[in-house]
Amino acid sequence: MNKRVTLEMPEEMHQLIVEYASEAGAEPDDYLRQMIQRELENLQDLAAADEAMKRIQSGEDKVVSSEEFWRGLDD
């Protein structure tokens, strides 16, 4: 189920969105939805990277070289 969201923004920001959407061949609503989706994916990626870094720093996981990683996999 989709939800409707109303945003207030400065006119200059709205105009930029309209211009960028036009350049991308999209409607402003679709362009904004895509921008929000990309940002949410970026936030999820950052959270996953932060968790991975914590596991490395705590010693739970370790970093190996690409040579170590591939060693034995070709057998």
PDB file of C-alpha atoms in Angstrom:
ATOM      1  CA  MET A   1       0.000   0.000   0.000  1.00  0.00           C
ATOM      2  CA  ASN A   2       1.358   3.394  -0.966  1.00  0.00           C
ATOM      3  CA  LYS A   3       1.251   6.370   1.373  1.00  0.00           C
ATOM      4  CA  ARG A   4       1.060  10.015   0.376  1.00  0.00           C
ATOM      5  CA  VAL A   5       3.556  12.469   1.858  1.00  0.00           C
ATOM      6  CA  THR A   6       3.367  16.224   1.556  1.00  0.00           C
ATOM      7  CA  LEU A   7       6.577  18.240   1.751  1.00  0.00           C
ATOM      8  CA  GLU A   8       7.121  21.942   2.069  1.00  0.00           C
ATOM      9  CA  MET A   9      10.311  23.172   0.469  1.00  0.00           C
ATOM     10  CA  PRO A  10      11.806  26.403  -0.781  1.00  0.00           C
ATOM     11  CA  GLU A  11      10.824  27.354  -4.312  1.00  0.00           C
ATOM     12  CA  GLU A  12      14.454  27.142  -5.443  1.00  0.00           C
ATOM     13  CA  MET A  13      14.691  23.530  -4.281  1.00  0.00           C
ATOM     14  CA  HIS A  14      11.455  22.635  -6.034  1.00  0.00           C
ATOM     15  CA  GLN A  15      12.675  24.247  -9.238  1.00  0.00           C
ATOM     16  CA  LEU A  16      15.909  22.224  -9.110  1.00  0.00           C
ATOM     17  CA  ILE A  17      13.926  19.022  -8.665  1.00  0.00           C
ATOM     18  CA  VAL A  18      11.734  19.905 -11.639  1.00  0.00           C
ATOM     19  CA  GLU A  19      14.808  20.677 -13.761  1.00  0.00           C
ATOM     20  CA  TYR A  20      16.704  17.508 -12.770  1.00  0.00           C
ATOM     21  CA  ALA A  21      13.610  15.384 -13.264  1.00  0.00           C
ATOM     22  CA  SER A  22      13.120  16.855 -16.722  1.00  0.00           C
ATOM     23  CA  GLU A  23      16.745  16.149 -17.633  1.00  0.00           C
ATOM     24  CA  ALA A  24      16.278  12.561 -16.446  1.00  0.00           C
ATOM     25  CA  GLY A  25      13.063  12.213 -18.439  1.00  0.00           C
ATOM     26  CA  ALA A  26      10.982  11.680 -15.302  1.00  0.00           C
ATOM     27  CA  GLU A  27       8.126  13.350 -13.525  1.00  0.00           C
ATOM     28  CA  PRO A  28       9.140  15.250 -10.376  1.00  0.00           C
ATOM     29  CA  ASP A  29       7.202  12.851  -8.106  1.00  0.00           C
ATOM     30  CA  ASP A  30       8.930   9.813  -9.629  1.00  0.00           C
ATOM     31  CA  TYR A  31      12.304  11.545  -9.500  1.00  0.00           C
ATOM     32  CA  LEU A  32      11.887  12.371  -5.808  1.00  0.00           C
ATOM     33  CA  ARG A  33      10.776   8.804  -5.055  1.00  0.00           C
ATOM     34  CA  GLN A  34      13.922   7.496  -6.783  1.00  0.00           C
ATOM     35  CA  MET A  35      16.112   9.965  -4.875  1.00  0.00           C
ATOM     36  CA  ILE A  36      14.601   8.919  -1.563  1.00  0.00           C
ATOM     37  CA  GLN A  37      14.999   5.238  -2.437  1.00  0.00           C
ATOM     38  CA  ARG A  38      18.683   5.738  -3.299  1.00  0.00           C
ATOM     39  CA  GLU A  39      19.289   7.612  -0.054  1.00  0.00           C
ATOM     40  CA  LEU A  40      17.564   4.896   2.000  1.00  0.00           C
ATOM     41  CA  GLU A  41      19.719   2.262   0.281  1.00  0.00           C
ATOM     42  CA  ASN A  42      22.829   4.354   1.033  1.00  0.00           C
ATOM     43  CA  LEU A  43      21.832   4.576   4.703  1.00  0.00           C
ATOM     44  CA  GLN A  44      21.342   0.800   4.836  1.00  0.00           C
ATOM     45  CA  ASP A  45      24.750   0.267   3.213  1.00  0.00           C
ATOM     46  CA  LEU A  46      26.390   2.612   5.719  1.00  0.00           C
ATOM     47  CA  ALA A  47      24.753   0.807   8.638  1.00  0.00           C
ATOM     48  CA  ALA A  48      25.954  -2.566   7.293  1.00  0.00           C
ATOM     49  CA  ALA A  49      29.484  -1.201   6.814  1.00  0.00           C
ATOM     50  CA  ASP A  50      29.459   0.198  10.342  1.00  0.00           C
ATOM     51  CA  GLU A  51      28.412  -3.186  11.747  1.00  0.00           C
ATOM     52  CA  ALA A  52      31.118  -4.929   9.711  1.00  0.00           C
ATOM     53  CA  MET A  53      33.729  -2.476  11.011  1.00  0.00           C
ATOM     54  CA  LYS A  54      32.620  -3.119  14.587  1.00  0.00           C
ATOM     55  CA  ARG A  55      32.982  -6.895  14.048  1.00  0.00           C
ATOM     56  CA  ILE A  56      36.479  -6.382  12.611  1.00  0.00           C
ATOM     57  CA  GLN A  57      37.522  -4.072  15.449  1.00  0.00           C
ATOM     58  CA  SER A  58      36.206  -6.493  18.088  1.00  0.00           C
ATOM     59  CA  GLY A  59      38.067  -9.398  16.483  1.00  0.00           C
ATOM     60  CA  GLU A  60      34.855 -11.247  15.649  1.00  0.00           C
ATOM     61  CA  ASP A  61      35.739 -10.980  11.935  1.00  0.00           C
ATOM     62  CA  LYS A  62      39.091 -10.506  10.289  1.00  0.00           C
ATOM     63  CA  VAL A  63      40.329  -8.928   7.089  1.00  0.00           C
ATOM     64  CA  VAL A  64      42.234 -11.137   4.676  1.00  0.00           C
ATOM     65  CA  SER A  65      44.115 -10.281   1.512  1.00  0.00           C
ATOM     66  CA  SER A  66      42.620 -11.243  -1.834  1.00  0.00           C
ATOM     67  CA  GLU A  67      45.440 -13.770  -2.165  1.00  0.00           C
ATOM     68  CA  GLU A  68      44.441 -15.431   1.106  1.00  0.00           C
ATOM     69  CA  PHE A  69      40.782 -15.345   0.121  1.00  0.00           C
ATOM     70  CA  TRP A  70      41.345 -17.123  -3.196  1.00  0.00           C
ATOM     71  CA  ARG A  71      43.940 -19.584  -1.887  1.00  0.00           C
ATOM     72  CA  GLY A  72      42.471 -23.045  -1.936  1.00  0.00           C
ATOM     73  CA  LEU A  73      39.294 -22.065  -3.771  1.00  0.00           C
ATOM     74  CA  ASP A  74      40.692 -23.131  -7.136  1.00  0.00           C
ATOM     75  CA  ASP A  75      41.154 -26.731  -5.985  1.00  0.00           C
TER      76      ASP A  75
END
